[in-house]
Coordinates of C-alpha atoms in Angstrom, one line a residue:
Chain W
X272 CA 5.6 13.0 -55.4
X273 CA 5.9 9.3 -56.3
X274 CA 5.5 7.0 -53.2
X275 CA 7.8 4.4 -54.6
X276 CA 10.7 6.8 -54.8
X277 CA 10.3 8.0 -51.3
X278 CA 10.0 4.4 -50.2
X279 CA 13.2 3.1 -51.8
X280 CA 15.0 6.2 -50.7
X281 CA 14.2 5.6 -47.1
X282 CA 14.9 1.9 -47.3
X283 CA 18.4 2.7 -48.6
X284 CA 19.1 5.1 -45.8
X285 CA 18.5 2.3 -43.3
X286 CA 22.0 0.9 -43.7
X287 CA 22.4 -0.1 -40.1
X288 CA 24.3 -3.2 -38.9
X289 CA 22.2 -5.7 -36.9
X290 CA 22.5 -5.3 -33.2
X291 CA 22.8 -7.9 -30.6
X292 CA 20.2 -6.5 -28.2
X293 CA 16.8 -4.9 -28.6
X294 CA 16.5 -1.2 -29.3
X295 CA 19.9 0.3 -29.2
X296 CA 20.5 3.7 -27.7
X297 CA 21.8 5.4 -30.8
X298 CA 19.2 7.8 -32.0
X299 CA 21.6 8.8 -34.8
X300 CA 20.6 5.7 -36.8
X301 CA 17.1 7.3 -37.3
X302 CA 17.5 9.4 -40.3
X303 CA 14.9 12.1 -40.9
X304 CA 13.8 12.1 -44.5
X305 CA 13.8 15.8 -45.2
X306 CA 10.7 17.9 -45.4
X307 CA 9.4 17.1 -48.9
X308 CA 8.2 13.7 -48.0
X309 CA 4.7 12.4 -48.5
X310 CA 2.3 12.4 -45.6
X311 CA 1.8 8.7 -45.8
X312 CA 5.4 7.7 -45.5
X313 CA 7.0 7.8 -42.0
X314 CA 10.2 9.7 -42.0
X315 CA 11.9 8.2 -39.0
X316 CA 13.2 4.7 -39.1
X317 CA 13.7 2.4 -36.2
X318 CA 17.2 0.9 -35.8
X319 CA 17.5 -2.8 -36.4
X320 CA 17.3 -5.0 -33.4
X321 CA 17.3 -8.7 -32.5
X322 CA 15.4 -10.2 -29.6
X323 CA 15.5 -13.8 -28.6
X324 CA 13.3 -15.0 -25.8
X325 CA 13.8 -18.5 -24.5
X326 CA 11.6 -20.2 -21.9
X327 CA 13.0 -22.2 -19.0
X328 CA 16.3 -20.4 -18.5
X329 CA 18.5 -21.2 -15.5
X330 CA 19.3 -18.8 -12.7
X331 CA 22.3 -17.3 -14.5
X332 CA 20.3 -16.6 -17.7
X333 CA 17.5 -15.0 -15.7
X334 CA 20.0 -12.9 -13.7
X335 CA 21.5 -11.7 -17.0
X336 CA 18.0 -10.7 -18.2
X337 CA 17.3 -8.9 -14.9
X338 CA 20.6 -7.0 -15.2
X339 CA 19.8 -6.1 -18.8
X340 CA 16.4 -4.8 -17.6
X341 CA 18.3 -2.4 -15.2
X342 CA 20.7 -1.4 -17.9
X343 CA 17.8 -0.6 -20.2
X344 CA 16.3 1.6 -17.6
X345 CA 19.5 3.5 -17.2
X346 CA 19.6 4.0 -21.0
X347 CA 16.1 5.4 -20.9
X348 CA 16.8 7.7 -18.0
X349 CA 15.6 10.7 -20.0
X350 CA 12.3 9.0 -20.3
X351 CA 12.2 8.3 -16.6
X352 CA 12.9 11.9 -15.8
X353 CA 10.2 13.1 -18.2
X354 CA 7.7 10.7 -16.9
X355 CA 8.4 11.8 -13.3
X356 CA 8.2 15.4 -14.2
X357 CA 4.9 14.9 -16.1
X358 CA 3.5 12.9 -13.1
X359 CA 4.1 15.9 -10.8
X360 CA 2.7 18.4 -13.4
X361 CA -0.3 16.3 -13.9
X362 CA -1.0 16.0 -10.2
X363 CA -1.1 19.7 -9.8
X364 CA -2.4 20.8 -13.2
X365 CA -4.9 23.6 -12.7
X366 CA -3.9 24.3 -9.1
X367 CA -2.7 27.8 -8.2
X368 CA 0.5 26.9 -6.2
X369 CA 1.3 23.7 -8.1
X370 CA 3.6 21.4 -6.3
X371 CA 4.2 24.1 -3.7
X372 CA 0.9 23.1 -2.1
X373 CA 2.9 20.2 -0.7
X374 CA 5.6 22.6 0.6
X375 CA 2.9 24.7 2.2
X376 CA 1.2 21.8 3.9
X377 CA 4.5 20.3 5.1
X378 CA 5.4 23.8 6.5
X379 CA 2.1 24.1 8.4
X380 CA 2.5 20.6 9.8
X381 CA 6.1 21.4 11.0
X382 CA 4.9 24.6 12.6
X383 CA 1.9 23.0 14.4
X384 CA 3.7 19.9 15.6
X385 CA 6.7 22.0 16.6
X386 CA 4.8 24.2 19.0
X387 CA 2.9 21.3 20.5
X388 CA 5.7 18.8 20.9
X389 CA 8.3 21.3 22.1
X390 CA 6.0 21.9 25.0
X391 CA 5.3 18.2 25.5
X392 CA 8.9 17.3 25.5
X393 CA 10.0 20.4 27.3
X394 CA 12.6 21.2 24.7
X395 CA 13.6 24.5 23.2
X396 CA 11.9 25.5 20.0
X397 CA 15.3 26.7 18.7
X398 CA 16.8 23.2 18.7
X399 CA 13.6 21.2 18.2
X400 CA 12.1 22.9 15.2
X401 CA 15.2 22.4 12.9
X402 CA 15.3 18.7 14.0
X403 CA 11.5 18.3 13.4
X404 CA 11.4 20.0 10.0
X405 CA 14.3 17.9 8.8
X406 CA 12.9 14.6 10.2
X407 CA 9.4 15.2 8.8
X408 CA 10.5 16.1 5.3
X409 CA 12.9 13.2 5.2
X410 CA 10.3 10.8 6.6
X411 CA 7.6 12.0 4.2
X412 CA 10.1 11.2 1.4
X413 CA 10.8 7.7 2.7
X414 CA 7.1 7.0 3.3
X415 CA 6.1 8.2 -0.2
X416 CA 8.9 6.1 -1.7
X417 CA 7.6 3.0 0.0
X418 CA 3.9 3.5 -0.6
X419 CA 4.4 4.7 -4.2
X420 CA 6.7 1.8 -4.8
X421 CA 3.9 -0.6 -4.0
X422 CA 2.0 0.8 -7.0
X423 CA 5.0 0.9 -9.3
X424 CA 3.6 -1.9 -11.6
X425 CA -0.1 -2.0 -10.8
X426 CA -0.6 1.7 -11.7
X427 CA 1.2 1.3 -15.0
X428 CA -0.7 -1.7 -16.3
X429 CA -1.6 0.0 -19.6
X430 CA 2.1 0.8 -20.3
X431 CA 3.3 -2.6 -19.4
X432 CA 0.8 -4.4 -21.6
X433 CA 1.4 -2.1 -24.6
X434 CA 5.0 -2.7 -25.4
X435 CA 8.1 -4.4 -24.2
X436 CA 10.0 -2.1 -21.9
X437 CA 12.2 -2.6 -18.9
X438 CA 10.2 -3.3 -15.7
X439 CA 12.6 -1.5 -13.4
X440 CA 11.7 1.7 -15.4
X441 CA 8.5 1.9 -13.5
X442 CA 10.2 1.6 -10.1
X443 CA 12.8 4.2 -11.2
X444 CA 10.0 6.6 -12.2
X445 CA 8.4 6.3 -8.8
X446 CA 11.8 7.1 -7.1
X447 CA 12.4 10.0 -9.5
X448 CA 9.0 11.5 -8.9
X449 CA 9.5 11.4 -5.1
X450 CA 12.9 13.0 -5.4
X451 CA 11.2 15.9 -7.3
X452 CA 8.6 16.2 -4.4
X453 CA 11.5 16.2 -1.9
X454 CA 13.1 19.0 -3.9
X455 CA 10.0 21.1 -3.3
X456 CA 9.9 20.3 0.4
X457 CA 13.5 21.2 1.0
X458 CA 12.2 24.8 1.0
X459 CA 10.6 24.1 4.4
X460 CA 13.9 23.1 5.9
X461 CA 15.7 26.1 4.4
X462 CA 13.1 28.5 5.8
X463 CA 13.2 26.9 9.3
X464 CA 17.0 26.9 9.3
X465 CA 17.1 30.5 8.2
X466 CA 14.6 31.6 10.9
X467 CA 16.4 29.7 13.6
X468 CA 19.7 30.7 12.1
X469 CA 21.2 27.2 12.6
X470 CA 23.4 26.0 9.8
X471 CA 25.4 22.7 9.6
X472 CA 29.1 22.9 9.0
X473 CA 31.2 20.9 6.6
X474 CA 30.0 17.6 8.1
X475 CA 26.8 18.1 6.2
X476 CA 28.6 16.8 3.1
X477 CA 28.4 13.4 4.7
X478 CA 24.8 13.3 3.7
X479 CA 25.7 12.9 0.0
X480 CA 26.9 9.2 0.2
X481 CA 24.0 8.5 2.5
X482 CA 21.6 10.0 0.0
X483 CA 23.2 7.9 -2.8
X484 CA 22.5 4.8 -0.6
X485 CA 18.9 5.9 -0.2
X486 CA 18.5 6.0 -4.0
X487 CA 19.7 2.4 -4.3
X488 CA 17.4 1.4 -1.5
X489 CA 14.5 3.3 -3.0
X490 CA 14.9 1.6 -6.3
X491 CA 15.3 -1.8 -4.6
X492 CA 12.2 -1.5 -2.4
X493 CA 10.1 -0.2 -5.3
X494 CA 11.1 -3.2 -7.5
X495 CA 10.5 -5.6 -4.6
X496 CA 7.2 -4.1 -3.2
X497 CA 5.9 -3.3 -6.7
X498 CA 6.2 -6.9 -7.7
X499 CA 4.9 -8.2 -4.5
X500 CA 1.9 -5.9 -4.5
X501 CA 1.1 -6.8 -8.1
X502 CA 0.9 -10.5 -7.0
X503 CA -0.8 -10.0 -3.7
X504 CA -3.4 -7.2 -3.8
X505 CA -3.7 -6.9 0.0
X506 CA -0.1 -5.9 0.5
X507 CA -0.4 -2.1 0.0
X508 CA -2.7 -1.6 3.0
X509 CA -0.4 -3.8 5.1
X510 CA 2.6 -1.8 4.0
X511 CA 0.8 1.5 4.8
X512 CA 0.1 0.4 8.3
X513 CA 3.6 -0.9 8.9
X514 CA 4.9 2.5 7.8
X515 CA 2.5 4.2 10.2
X516 CA 3.7 2.2 13.1
X517 CA 7.3 2.8 12.0
X518 CA 6.6 6.5 12.1
X519 CA 5.6 6.4 15.8
X520 CA 8.3 4.0 17.0
X521 CA 11.2 5.6 15.2
X522 CA 12.7 8.8 16.5
X523 CA 11.1 11.2 14.0
X524 CA 9.1 13.6 16.0
X525 CA 10.9 12.7 19.2
X526 CA 14.7 13.0 19.5
X527 CA 16.7 9.8 20.0
X528 CA 18.4 11.3 23.0
X529 CA 15.2 10.9 25.0
X530 CA 15.7 7.1 24.9
X531 CA 19.5 7.1 25.2
X532 CA 19.6 5.7 28.8
X533 CA 16.5 3.5 28.8
X534 CA 16.4 -0.1 27.9
X535 CA 13.7 0.2 25.3
X536 CA 16.1 2.5 23.3
X537 CA 18.2 -0.5 22.3
X538 CA 15.3 -2.1 20.6
X539 CA 13.9 1.1 19.0
X540 CA 17.2 2.5 17.9
X541 CA 19.6 -0.4 17.4
X542 CA 17.2 -2.8 15.7
X543 CA 15.3 -0.3 13.7
X544 CA 16.3 -0.1 10.0
X545 CA 14.4 3.2 9.6
X546 CA 16.4 4.8 12.4
X547 CA 19.8 3.8 11.0
X548 CA 18.9 4.9 7.5
X549 CA 17.3 8.2 8.6
X550 CA 20.2 9.0 10.9
X551 CA 22.9 8.8 8.2
X552 CA 21.2 11.6 6.3
X553 CA 19.7 13.6 9.2
X554 CA 22.7 13.7 11.6
X555 CA 25.1 15.4 9.2
X556 CA 22.5 18.1 8.4
X557 CA 22.2 18.7 12.2
X558 CA 26.0 19.1 12.3
X559 CA 26.6 15.7 13.9
X560 CA 28.7 12.9 12.6
X561 CA 26.8 9.6 12.4
X562 CA 28.6 6.9 14.3
X563 CA 30.3 4.1 12.5
X564 CA 27.8 1.7 14.1
X565 CA 24.9 3.6 12.5
X566 CA 26.5 3.6 9.1
X567 CA 27.3 -0.1 9.6
X568 CA 23.8 -1.1 10.3
X569 CA 22.5 1.2 7.5
X570 CA 24.8 -0.6 5.1
X571 CA 23.8 -4.0 6.5
X572 CA 20.1 -3.4 6.1
X573 CA 20.6 -2.0 2.6
X574 CA 22.7 -4.9 1.6
X575 CA 20.0 -7.3 2.8
X576 CA 17.3 -5.4 1.0
X577 CA 19.3 -5.4 -2.3
X578 CA 20.0 -9.1 -2.0
X579 CA 16.4 -10.0 -1.4
X580 CA 15.3 -7.7 -4.3
X581 CA 18.0 -9.3 -6.6
X582 CA 16.7 -12.8 -5.8
X583 CA 13.1 -11.7 -6.2
X584 CA 13.6 -9.8 -9.4
X585 CA 15.7 -12.5 -11.0
X586 CA 13.0 -15.1 -10.3
X587 CA 9.9 -13.0 -10.9
X588 CA 10.8 -10.5 -13.6
X589 CA 9.2 -12.5 -16.4
X590 CA 6.0 -13.1 -14.3
X591 CA 5.2 -9.6 -13.5
X592 CA 3.4 -8.9 -16.8
X593 CA 1.1 -11.8 -16.0
X594 CA 0.4 -10.5 -12.5
X595 CA -0.9 -7.1 -13.3
Chain K
X1052 CA 17.0 -9.7 -42.7
X1053 CA 13.6 -9.3 -41.1
X1054 CA 12.4 -12.6 -39.6
X1055 CA 10.2 -14.0 -36.9
X1056 CA 10.7 -17.5 -35.8
X1057 CA 8.5 -19.2 -33.3
X1058 CA 9.5 -22.7 -32.1
X1059 CA 7.3 -24.9 -29.9
X1060 CA 5.8 -21.9 -28.2
X1061 CA 3.7 -22.5 -25.1
X1062 CA 2.2 -19.9 -22.8
X1063 CA 0.5 -20.7 -19.5
X1064 CA -1.5 -17.8 -18.3
X1065 CA -1.9 -17.9 -14.5
X1066 CA -5.4 -17.0 -13.2
X1067 CA -5.4 -15.2 -10.0
X1068 CA -8.7 -14.5 -8.4
X1069 CA -10.2 -14.1 -4.9
X1070 CA -8.1 -16.0 -2.4
X1071 CA -5.0 -16.5 -4.4
X1072 CA -4.6 -12.7 -4.6
X1073 CA -4.5 -12.4 -0.9
X1074 CA -1.2 -12.6 1.0
X1075 CA -3.0 -13.1 4.3
X1076 CA -4.9 -16.1 3.0
X1077 CA -1.8 -17.6 1.4
X1078 CA 0.2 -17.2 4.6
X1079 CA -2.6 -18.6 6.9
X1080 CA -3.1 -21.6 4.5
X1081 CA 0.6 -22.3 5.0
X1082 CA 0.5 -21.8 8.7
X1083 CA -2.4 -24.1 9.2
X1084 CA -0.6 -26.8 7.3
X1085 CA -3.0 -27.0 4.5
X1086 CA -0.8 -28.4 1.7
X1087 CA 0.7 -25.1 0.4
X1088 CA 3.0 -27.0 -1.9
X1089 CA 0.1 -28.6 -3.6
X1090 CA -1.7 -25.3 -3.7
X1091 CA 1.2 -23.9 -5.5
X1092 CA 1.2 -26.6 -8.1
X1093 CA -2.6 -26.5 -8.3
X1094 CA -2.5 -22.9 -9.4
X1095 CA -5.1 -22.4 -12.0
X1096 CA -3.6 -21.8 -15.4
X1097 CA -5.1 -21.3 -18.8
X1098 CA -3.0 -23.0 -21.5
X1099 CA -3.4 -20.0 -23.8
X1100 CA -1.0 -21.1 -26.5
X1101 CA 0.2 -24.7 -27.0
X1102 CA 3.2 -25.8 -29.1
X1103 CA 2.9 -23.3 -31.9
X1104 CA 5.5 -23.3 -34.6
X1105 CA 5.8 -20.9 -37.5
X1106 CA 8.4 -18.8 -39.3
X1107 CA 7.8 -15.5 -41.1
X1108 CA 10.1 -13.7 -43.5
X1109 CA 10.2 -10.4 -45.3
X1110 CA 7.0 -9.6 -47.1
X1111 CA 4.8 -12.0 -45.1
X1112 CA 1.5 -10.6 -43.9
X1113 CA 0.1 -13.1 -41.5
X1114 CA -3.5 -13.1 -40.3
X1115 CA -4.4 -14.8 -37.0
X1116 CA -7.9 -16.0 -36.9
X1117 CA -9.9 -18.0 -34.4
X1118 CA -12.7 -17.8 -32.0
X1119 CA -12.6 -15.6 -28.8
X1120 CA -10.1 -17.0 -26.4
X1121 CA -8.3 -19.0 -29.1
X1122 CA -5.0 -17.3 -28.0
X1123 CA -4.6 -14.7 -30.8
X1124 CA -4.0 -11.7 -28.5
X1125 CA -1.8 -13.7 -26.1
X1126 CA 0.3 -14.8 -29.1
X1127 CA 0.6 -11.2 -30.3
X1128 CA 1.6 -10.0 -26.9
X1129 CA 4.2 -12.8 -26.7
X1130 CA 5.6 -11.9 -30.1
X1131 CA 5.9 -8.3 -28.8
X1132 CA 8.0 -9.5 -25.9
X1133 CA 5.5 -8.5 -23.3
X1134 CA 4.6 -11.9 -22.0
X1135 CA 7.5 -14.3 -21.8
X1136 CA 6.7 -17.8 -22.8
X1137 CA 6.6 -20.8 -20.5
X1138 CA 7.9 -23.1 -23.1
X1139 CA 9.7 -22.8 -26.5
X1140 CA 11.6 -20.0 -28.1
X1141 CA 10.9 -16.9 -30.1
X1142 CA 13.4 -15.1 -32.3
X1143 CA 12.6 -11.6 -33.6
X1144 CA 15.0 -10.1 -36.0
X1145 CA 14.0 -6.5 -37.0
X1146 CA 12.6 -3.5 -35.3
X1147 CA 9.2 -4.3 -33.9
X1148 CA 6.2 -2.1 -33.1
X1149 CA 2.9 -3.3 -31.7
X1150 CA -0.5 -1.9 -31.8
X1151 CA -2.3 -4.1 -29.4
X1152 CA -5.0 -1.8 -28.0
X1153 CA -6.1 1.6 -29.1
X1154 CA -4.7 3.5 -26.1
X1155 CA -1.2 2.1 -26.8
X1156 CA -0.1 2.6 -23.3
X1157 CA -0.8 6.4 -23.7
X1158 CA -1.5 8.3 -20.6
X1159 CA -5.1 9.7 -21.1
X1160 CA -4.5 12.7 -18.9
X1161 CA -1.5 13.9 -20.9
X1162 CA -1.9 15.8 -24.1
X1163 CA -1.3 14.2 -27.5
X1164 CA 1.9 16.2 -27.8
X1165 CA 3.2 14.9 -24.5
X1166 CA 2.3 11.3 -25.3
X1167 CA 4.2 11.7 -28.7
X1168 CA 7.2 13.1 -26.8
X1169 CA 7.2 10.2 -24.4
X1170 CA 7.1 7.7 -27.3
X1171 CA 10.0 9.5 -28.9
X1172 CA 12.0 9.3 -25.7
X1173 CA 11.2 5.6 -25.4
X1174 CA 12.5 5.1 -28.9
X1175 CA 15.7 6.9 -28.1
X1176 CA 15.1 9.9 -30.4
X1177 CA 17.0 13.2 -29.9
X1178 CA 15.0 16.4 -29.4
X1179 CA 15.2 17.3 -33.1
X1180 CA 13.9 13.9 -34.1
X1181 CA 11.1 14.2 -31.5
X1182 CA 10.0 17.4 -33.2
X1183 CA 9.9 15.6 -36.5
X1184 CA 7.9 12.8 -34.8
X1185 CA 5.4 15.3 -33.5
X1186 CA 4.9 16.8 -36.9
X1187 CA 4.6 13.4 -38.6
X1188 CA 2.2 12.0 -36.1
X1189 CA 0.0 15.1 -35.9
X1190 CA -0.2 15.3 -39.7
X1191 CA -1.0 11.7 -40.2
X1192 CA -3.5 11.4 -37.4
X1193 CA -5.1 14.8 -38.4
X1194 CA -5.3 16.0 -34.8
X1195 CA -5.0 19.7 -35.6
X1196 CA -5.5 21.7 -32.4
X1197 CA -6.4 18.6 -30.4
X1198 CA -2.7 17.8 -30.1
X1199 CA -2.5 20.2 -27.2
X1200 CA -5.5 18.7 -25.4
X1201 CA -5.6 15.7 -23.1
X1202 CA -6.1 12.4 -24.9
X1203 CA -9.0 11.7 -22.5
X1204 CA -11.3 14.0 -24.5
X1205 CA -10.4 12.6 -27.9
X1206 CA -13.1 10.7 -29.8
X1207 CA -12.4 6.9 -30.2
X1208 CA -11.6 7.4 -33.8
X1209 CA -9.0 10.1 -33.0
X1210 CA -7.4 7.8 -30.4
X1211 CA -7.1 5.0 -33.0
X1212 CA -5.6 7.4 -35.5
X1213 CA -3.1 8.7 -33.0
X1214 CA -2.2 5.1 -31.9
X1215 CA -1.7 4.0 -35.4
X1216 CA 0.4 7.0 -36.3
X1217 CA 2.5 6.5 -33.2
X1218 CA 3.1 2.9 -33.9
X1219 CA 4.1 3.5 -37.5
X1220 CA 5.7 7.0 -37.5
X1221 CA 9.0 5.5 -36.4
X1222 CA 9.0 3.0 -39.2
X1223 CA 9.1 -0.5 -37.9
X1224 CA 10.2 -3.6 -39.8
X1225 CA 7.7 -5.8 -38.0
X1226 CA 4.2 -4.5 -37.1
X1227 CA 1.9 -6.4 -34.8
X1228 CA -1.8 -5.3 -34.9
X1229 CA -4.9 -6.3 -33.1
X1230 CA -8.3 -5.8 -34.7
X1231 CA -9.2 -2.5 -33.1
X1232 CA -7.8 -0.7 -36.1
X1233 CA -11.1 -1.3 -37.7
X1234 CA -12.6 1.5 -35.6
X1235 CA -11.1 4.1 -38.0
X1236 CA -13.3 5.8 -40.5
X1237 CA -13.2 4.8 -44.1
X1238 CA -10.9 7.6 -45.3
X1239 CA -8.4 7.0 -42.6
X1240 CA -8.5 3.2 -43.2
X1241 CA -7.6 3.9 -46.8
X1242 CA -4.6 6.0 -45.8
X1243 CA -3.6 3.5 -43.1
X1244 CA -3.6 0.8 -45.7
X1245 CA -1.5 2.9 -48.0
X1246 CA 1.0 3.4 -45.3
X1247 CA 1.1 -0.3 -44.3
X1248 CA 1.3 -1.4 -48.0
X1249 CA 4.4 0.8 -48.6
X1250 CA 5.8 -0.6 -45.4
X1251 CA 5.2 -4.2 -46.4
X1252 CA 6.5 -3.6 -49.9
X1253 CA 9.8 -2.5 -48.3
X1254 CA 10.1 -6.2 -47.3
X1255 CA 8.6 -5.9 -43.8
X1256 CA 6.4 -8.2 -41.8
X1257 CA 2.8 -7.7 -40.6
X1258 CA 1.0 -9.8 -38.1
X1259 CA -2.7 -9.1 -37.8
X1260 CA -5.2 -10.7 -35.4
X1261 CA -8.8 -10.3 -36.3
X1262 CA -12.3 -11.8 -36.4
X1263 CA -13.3 -10.3 -39.7
X1264 CA -12.7 -12.6 -42.7
X1265 CA -12.8 -9.7 -45.2
X1266 CA -10.1 -7.9 -43.4
X1267 CA -7.9 -11.1 -43.6
X1268 CA -8.6 -11.4 -47.3
X1269 CA -7.7 -7.7 -47.8
X1270 CA -4.5 -7.5 -45.8
X1271 CA -2.9 -10.9 -45.5
X1272 CA -1.1 -13.4 -47.7
X1273 CA -1.0 -16.1 -45.1
X1274 CA -3.4 -17.2 -42.4
X1275 CA -3.0 -19.2 -39.2
X1276 CA -6.2 -20.5 -37.6
X1277 CA -5.8 -20.9 -33.9
X1278 CA -8.2 -23.1 -31.9
X1279 CA -7.8 -23.7 -28.2
X1280 CA -4.2 -22.3 -28.4
X1281 CA -3.1 -24.7 -31.1
X1282 CA -2.6 -24.3 -34.8
X1283 CA -5.7 -25.7 -36.5
X1284 CA -4.7 -24.6 -40.0
X1285 CA -1.9 -22.7 -41.8
X1286 CA -2.0 -21.6 -45.4
X1287 CA -3.2 -18.9 -47.8
X1288 CA -6.2 -16.8 -46.8
X1289 CA -8.4 -18.5 -49.4
X1290 CA -7.6 -22.1 -48.3
X1291 CA -8.0 -21.4 -44.6
X1292 CA -11.0 -19.2 -44.7
X1293 CA -12.8 -21.8 -46.8
X1294 CA -12.3 -24.3 -44.0
X1295 CA -12.9 -21.8 -41.2
X1296 CA -16.1 -20.2 -42.5
X1297 CA -19.4 -21.8 -43.5
X1298 CA -19.7 -21.5 -47.3
X1299 CA -22.4 -18.8 -47.3
X1300 CA -20.3 -16.6 -44.9
X1301 CA -17.3 -17.1 -47.1
X1302 CA -19.2 -15.7 -50.1
X1303 CA -20.5 -12.9 -47.9
X1304 CA -17.0 -12.0 -46.7
X1305 CA -15.8 -11.8 -50.4
X1306 CA -18.6 -9.4 -51.1
X1307 CA -17.9 -7.3 -48.0
X1308 CA -14.3 -7.0 -49.1
X1309 CA -15.3 -5.7 -52.5
X1310 CA -17.6 -3.1 -50.8
X1311 CA -15.0 -2.1 -48.3
X1312 CA -12.3 -1.6 -51.0
X1313 CA -14.6 0.6 -52.9
X1314 CA -15.6 2.6 -49.9
X1315 CA -12.0 3.3 -49.0
X1316 CA -11.1 4.3 -52.5
X1317 CA -14.0 6.7 -52.5
X1318 CA -13.0 8.0 -49.1
X1319 CA -9.5 8.7 -50.3
X1320 CA -10.8 10.3 -53.5
X1321 CA -13.2 12.5 -51.5
X1322 CA -10.5 13.6 -49.2
X1323 CA -8.1 14.4 -52.0
X1324 CA -10.8 16.4 -53.7
X1325 CA -11.5 18.3 -50.5

């Protein structure tokens, strides 16, 4: 076959109007060239695009770019999901149980802690174990979200330096990966609830808006900590120790009722962002309605986090590639 | 219309090392009142690219030459949109693809097929097109059964072939390349050249950064010589290389080019015969 013919043919088929932004979503513009093409000629054609990068933009210009970054990540959500899925598969490639190793270890931990602490706290296993399994699984999720978020950019250095892609994509990938892990761990909760035969009523649906809030917070904290940890390399261990302290001072293995009538409870419960955020998901699943005050502080802490992240990402987005 | 326009482009590359990487040290410096403001401004930066201007149109094949650290790679990464400039303006019109290092942001633990699939998703292809992409890349890179094995175990030549195939399989209008492409074997280089030539004939742009003068002579019709981040010379390969190289090396490069062209032609012929 004549190279020239294939060449002009594929050039003609690229009748695409110029776009205003880089890389449009429409895969339909890429026209496969049929099977009879020569090996040296690529068959798929990139859609036209236009990219203008100007230095020294004002705050509004930078904010627009930060929002474009988020919109691009949304457009690439299939890539985010695939990356997260491959992350999990890679982590457990060659292991017998695969990701269910996590489920098993969480289950063992719930079992062991359950027996010890139900004795220590003089509570009944029947009520304590469902509480503990739920708390531990949810806390593991929060903890992994935060510690993985720290590495969102530094662990993807090769990808970031290879091509222009939205930076929030790496944060979204970390969140998606941990949601998949949570999906495996839910099995522990289901098993415990079945054994103890405790099931929440319709109030459990209240965890849905709460979980949506978690997703927003998770993305925000990954963008924020990811960038911060790329700039300051001693932040990840600091974050890890903060999370460890938070685990002990928040009502995760101990029930908030223990502190209800003591002075210290006001500090540990009312001024603890982890408590408010945990409670809006946990309480409905234990058949309790979270109070308005709890929801209020969860929303307040989330709002503050999103605001800080927005300011940080608007200012620092273009610098992150230099930091890693 | 494919076009690259670079106006008064400057890039400051911040250097972070030792203490400036530490939050603890930064905070303590602030707390003990040791002129943090000045610290902030005294941040060590390399002026990687300084006030560079050029414009490329369809059919231009630009070679960037210069010593190590002249700013070639930084300029390429900026054209690719990875580094955002600290001064000036870049306009890129046309679909761009960049081959900046051999690994191409591939995950070495994933198989060739998985990496191709990820690239397809990144480019917004539908599942059928991704299948087509897999075929196209596997065929061009000659991976055979290796496509189902992790990229980590590939030979460096295979990684280069896969990277090149990935960058060009979804046909770009602008291709940015760093010099690592030279790691390919002669037969592959011949085919890579054929693919690039058909691409550039279709009125596309190539920007190539390299140390090797014969490569510039072979591939480019315009050369920019960078020195200390500034443009030292801009013109045809013949003009610039004559200034850039000592005269004996210029003659040597011309001879090397002749030898390379012959080798690639032989490589292609051998392959076709086989």
